[in-house]
Structures are given as structure tokens and as C-alpha cells.
């Protein structure tokens, strides 16, 4: 199951985007989003998120 980002808690720091091995994370409306079709559920993004707003969907 793909990870999701809680947009309300995302501070748009971009730390997650740099860690994603499949480039599933992009920016939209001043927050990051994860493309569920690309996400491999590796958890690398969640491990580096300073606000812990990335959760397994």
C-alpha cells in the first residue's frame, strides 16, 4: 500500500522527495504529494520526514 502525506502537517521541506528511489513525490499546492501508482512503499520518505506527516496509506 502506498504512503500518503498529510498536507495539513507538511511543511514542504522537500526532504522526502530527495529520498524517494522511484521519484514518486512531487510538489503541489505548497505541499508534497505521493503518486500512489509509483510508490513502492519502501518507507524511505517517512524515515526522513521531520514532521512525521507521511503515513502508510
GROMACS .gro file of N, CA and C in nm:
model
  171
    1UNK      N    1   0.084  -0.118   0.000
    1UNK     CA    2   0.000   0.000   0.000
    1UNK      C    3   0.088   0.125   0.000
    2UNK      N    4   0.056   0.219  -0.081
    2UNK     CA    5   0.136   0.341  -0.097
    2UNK      C    6   0.129   0.430   0.027
    3UNK      N    7   0.235   0.505   0.047
    3UNK     CA    8   0.238   0.603   0.155
    3UNK      C    9   0.161   0.728   0.111
    4UNK      N   10   0.113   0.804   0.209
    4UNK     CA   11   0.042   0.929   0.183
    4UNK      C   12   0.099   1.037   0.273
    5UNK      N   13   0.087   1.160   0.229
    5UNK     CA   14   0.135   1.275   0.306
    5UNK      C   15   0.015   1.355   0.355
    6UNK      N   16   0.011   1.381   0.484
    6UNK     CA   17  -0.093   1.465   0.542
    6UNK      C   18  -0.055   1.610   0.510
    7UNK      N   19  -0.126   1.669   0.416
    7UNK     CA   20  -0.092   1.802   0.367
    7UNK      C   21  -0.102   1.909   0.475
    8UNK      N   22  -0.187   1.890   0.573
    8UNK     CA   23  -0.201   1.988   0.680
    8UNK      C   24  -0.075   1.996   0.767
    9UNK      N   25  -0.004   1.886   0.779
    9UNK     CA   26   0.116   1.882   0.863
    9UNK      C   27   0.245   1.901   0.785
   10UNK      N   28   0.239   1.890   0.652
   10UNK     CA   29   0.357   1.902   0.567
   10UNK      C   30   0.407   2.045   0.566
   11UNK      N   31   0.537   2.062   0.593
   11UNK     CA   32   0.598   2.196   0.591
   11UNK      C   33   0.672   2.221   0.460
   12UNK      N   34   0.656   2.130   0.364
   12UNK     CA   35   0.711   2.144   0.230
   12UNK      C   36   0.862   2.162   0.230
   13UNK      N   37   0.929   2.086   0.315
   13UNK     CA   38   1.075   2.099   0.325
   13UNK      C   39   1.147   2.026   0.211
   14UNK      N   40   1.083   1.925   0.153
   14UNK     CA   41   1.142   1.852   0.041
   14UNK      C   42   1.234   1.739   0.079
   15UNK      N   43   1.252   1.714   0.207
   15UNK     CA   44   1.341   1.606   0.250
   15UNK      C   45   1.296   1.471   0.194
   16UNK      N   46   1.168   1.449   0.190
   16UNK     CA   47   1.114   1.322   0.141
   16UNK      C   48   1.140   1.301  -0.007
   17UNK      N   49   1.125   1.405  -0.083
   17UNK     CA   50   1.140   1.394  -0.229
   17UNK      C   51   1.279   1.346  -0.268
   18UNK      N   52   1.379   1.394  -0.200
   18UNK     CA   53   1.516   1.354  -0.229
   18UNK      C   54   1.547   1.210  -0.192
   19UNK      N   55   1.470   1.153  -0.102
   19UNK     CA   56   1.494   1.016  -0.058
   19UNK      C   57   1.419   0.911  -0.139
   20UNK      N   58   1.319   0.952  -0.215
   20UNK     CA   59   1.236   0.856  -0.289
   20UNK      C   60   1.314   0.795  -0.406
   21UNK      N   61   1.333   0.662  -0.404
   21UNK     CA   62   1.412   0.598  -0.509
   21UNK      C   63   1.340   0.587  -0.643
   22UNK      N   64   1.209   0.610  -0.645
   22UNK     CA   65   1.132   0.596  -0.770
   22UNK      C   66   1.069   0.728  -0.814
   23UNK      N   67   1.110   0.839  -0.754
   23UNK     CA   68   1.061   0.973  -0.789
   23UNK      C   69   0.909   0.981  -0.786
   24UNK      N   70   0.848   0.926  -0.681
   24UNK     CA   71   0.703   0.926  -0.667
   24UNK      C   72   0.651   1.052  -0.597
   25UNK      N   73   0.741   1.136  -0.547
   25UNK     CA   74   0.700   1.253  -0.470
   25UNK      C   75   0.723   1.380  -0.550
   26UNK      N   76   0.622   1.467  -0.549
   26UNK     CA   77   0.632   1.596  -0.618
   26UNK      C   78   0.562   1.702  -0.534
   27UNK      N   79   0.573   1.826  -0.579
   27UNK     CA   80   0.514   1.937  -0.506
   27UNK      C   81   0.384   1.980  -0.573
   28UNK      N   82   0.283   2.008  -0.490
   28UNK     CA   83   0.155   2.058  -0.541
   28UNK      C   84   0.089   2.141  -0.431
   29UNK      N   85   0.049   2.261  -0.465
   29UNK     CA   86  -0.021   2.349  -0.370
   29UNK      C   87   0.053   2.367  -0.239
   30UNK      N   88   0.182   2.397  -0.247
   30UNK     CA   89   0.266   2.424  -0.129
   30UNK      C   90   0.279   2.306  -0.034
   31UNK      N   91   0.269   2.186  -0.086
   31UNK     CA   92   0.291   2.065  -0.007
   31UNK      C   93   0.343   1.957  -0.102
   32UNK      N   94   0.391   1.850  -0.046
   32UNK     CA   95   0.438   1.737  -0.127
   32UNK      C   96   0.326   1.635  -0.138
   33UNK      N   97   0.322   1.565  -0.251
   33UNK     CA   98   0.225   1.458  -0.272
   33UNK      C   99   0.299   1.334  -0.321
   34UNK      N  100   0.241   1.218  -0.296
   34UNK     CA  101   0.299   1.091  -0.339
   34UNK      C  102   0.208   1.029  -0.443
   35UNK      N  103   0.266   0.995  -0.557
   35UNK     CA  104   0.193   0.927  -0.663
   35UNK      C  105   0.180   0.780  -0.623
   36UNK      N  106   0.059   0.738  -0.591
   36UNK     CA  107   0.035   0.601  -0.543
   36UNK      C  108   0.072   0.496  -0.647
   37UNK      N  109   0.063   0.531  -0.774
   37UNK     CA  110   0.097   0.436  -0.879
   37UNK      C  111   0.247   0.410  -0.888
   38UNK      N  112   0.328   0.506  -0.843
   38UNK     CA  113   0.473   0.491  -0.847
   38UNK      C  114   0.532   0.442  -0.715
   39UNK      N  115   0.466   0.473  -0.605
   39UNK     CA  116   0.518   0.441  -0.471
   39UNK      C  117   0.534   0.290  -0.453
   40UNK      N  118   0.650   0.249  -0.404
   40UNK     CA  119   0.678   0.108  -0.378
   40UNK      C  120   0.667   0.074  -0.229
   41UNK      N  121   0.624   0.169  -0.149
   41UNK     CA  122   0.606   0.151  -0.004
   41UNK      C  123   0.735   0.114   0.068
   42UNK      N  124   0.845   0.170   0.024
   42UNK     CA  125   0.974   0.139   0.087
   42UNK      C  126   0.991   0.208   0.222
   43UNK      N  127   0.922   0.322   0.243
   43UNK     CA  128   0.929   0.392   0.370
   43UNK      C  129   1.044   0.490   0.384
   44UNK      N  130   1.125   0.505   0.281
   44UNK     CA  131   1.240   0.597   0.290
   44UNK      C  132   1.195   0.740   0.317
   45UNK      N  133   1.086   0.779   0.257
   45UNK     CA  134   1.035   0.915   0.276
   45UNK      C  135   0.990   0.939   0.420
   46UNK      N  136   0.918   0.843   0.475
   46UNK     CA  137   0.868   0.856   0.612
   46UNK      C  138   0.983   0.862   0.712
   47UNK      N  139   1.091   0.791   0.684
   47UNK     CA  140   1.205   0.788   0.774
   47UNK      C  141   1.273   0.923   0.790
   48UNK      N  142   1.266   1.009   0.688
   48UNK     CA  143   1.336   1.138   0.694
   48UNK      C  144   1.243   1.256   0.718
   49UNK      N  145   1.114   1.232   0.727
   49UNK     CA  146   1.018   1.343   0.743
   49UNK      C  147   1.028   1.404   0.883
   50UNK      N  148   1.062   1.534   0.892
   50UNK     CA  149   1.078   1.597   1.024
   50UNK      C  150   0.947   1.618   1.098
   51UNK      N  151   0.835   1.620   1.027
   51UNK     CA  152   0.706   1.641   1.094
   51UNK      C  153   0.625   1.512   1.107
   52UNK      N  154   0.683   1.401   1.062
   52UNK     CA  155   0.618   1.271   1.068
   52UNK      C  156   0.478   1.272   1.008
   53UNK      N  157   0.465   1.343   0.895
   53UNK     CA  158   0.334   1.355   0.831
   53UNK      C  159   0.314   1.253   0.719
   54UNK      N  160   0.410   1.163   0.700
   54UNK     CA  161   0.399   1.061   0.594
   54UNK      C  162   0.363   0.929   0.659
   55UNK      N  163   0.250   0.876   0.616
   55UNK     CA  164   0.197   0.754   0.678
   55UNK      C  165   0.167   0.650   0.570
   56UNK      N  166   0.173   0.525   0.611
   56UNK     CA  167   0.136   0.419   0.517
   56UNK      C  168  -0.014   0.425   0.495
   57UNK      N  169  -0.053   0.432   0.368
   57UNK     CA  170  -0.193   0.451   0.333
   57UNK      C  171  -0.268   0.325   0.337
   0.00000   0.00000   0.00000
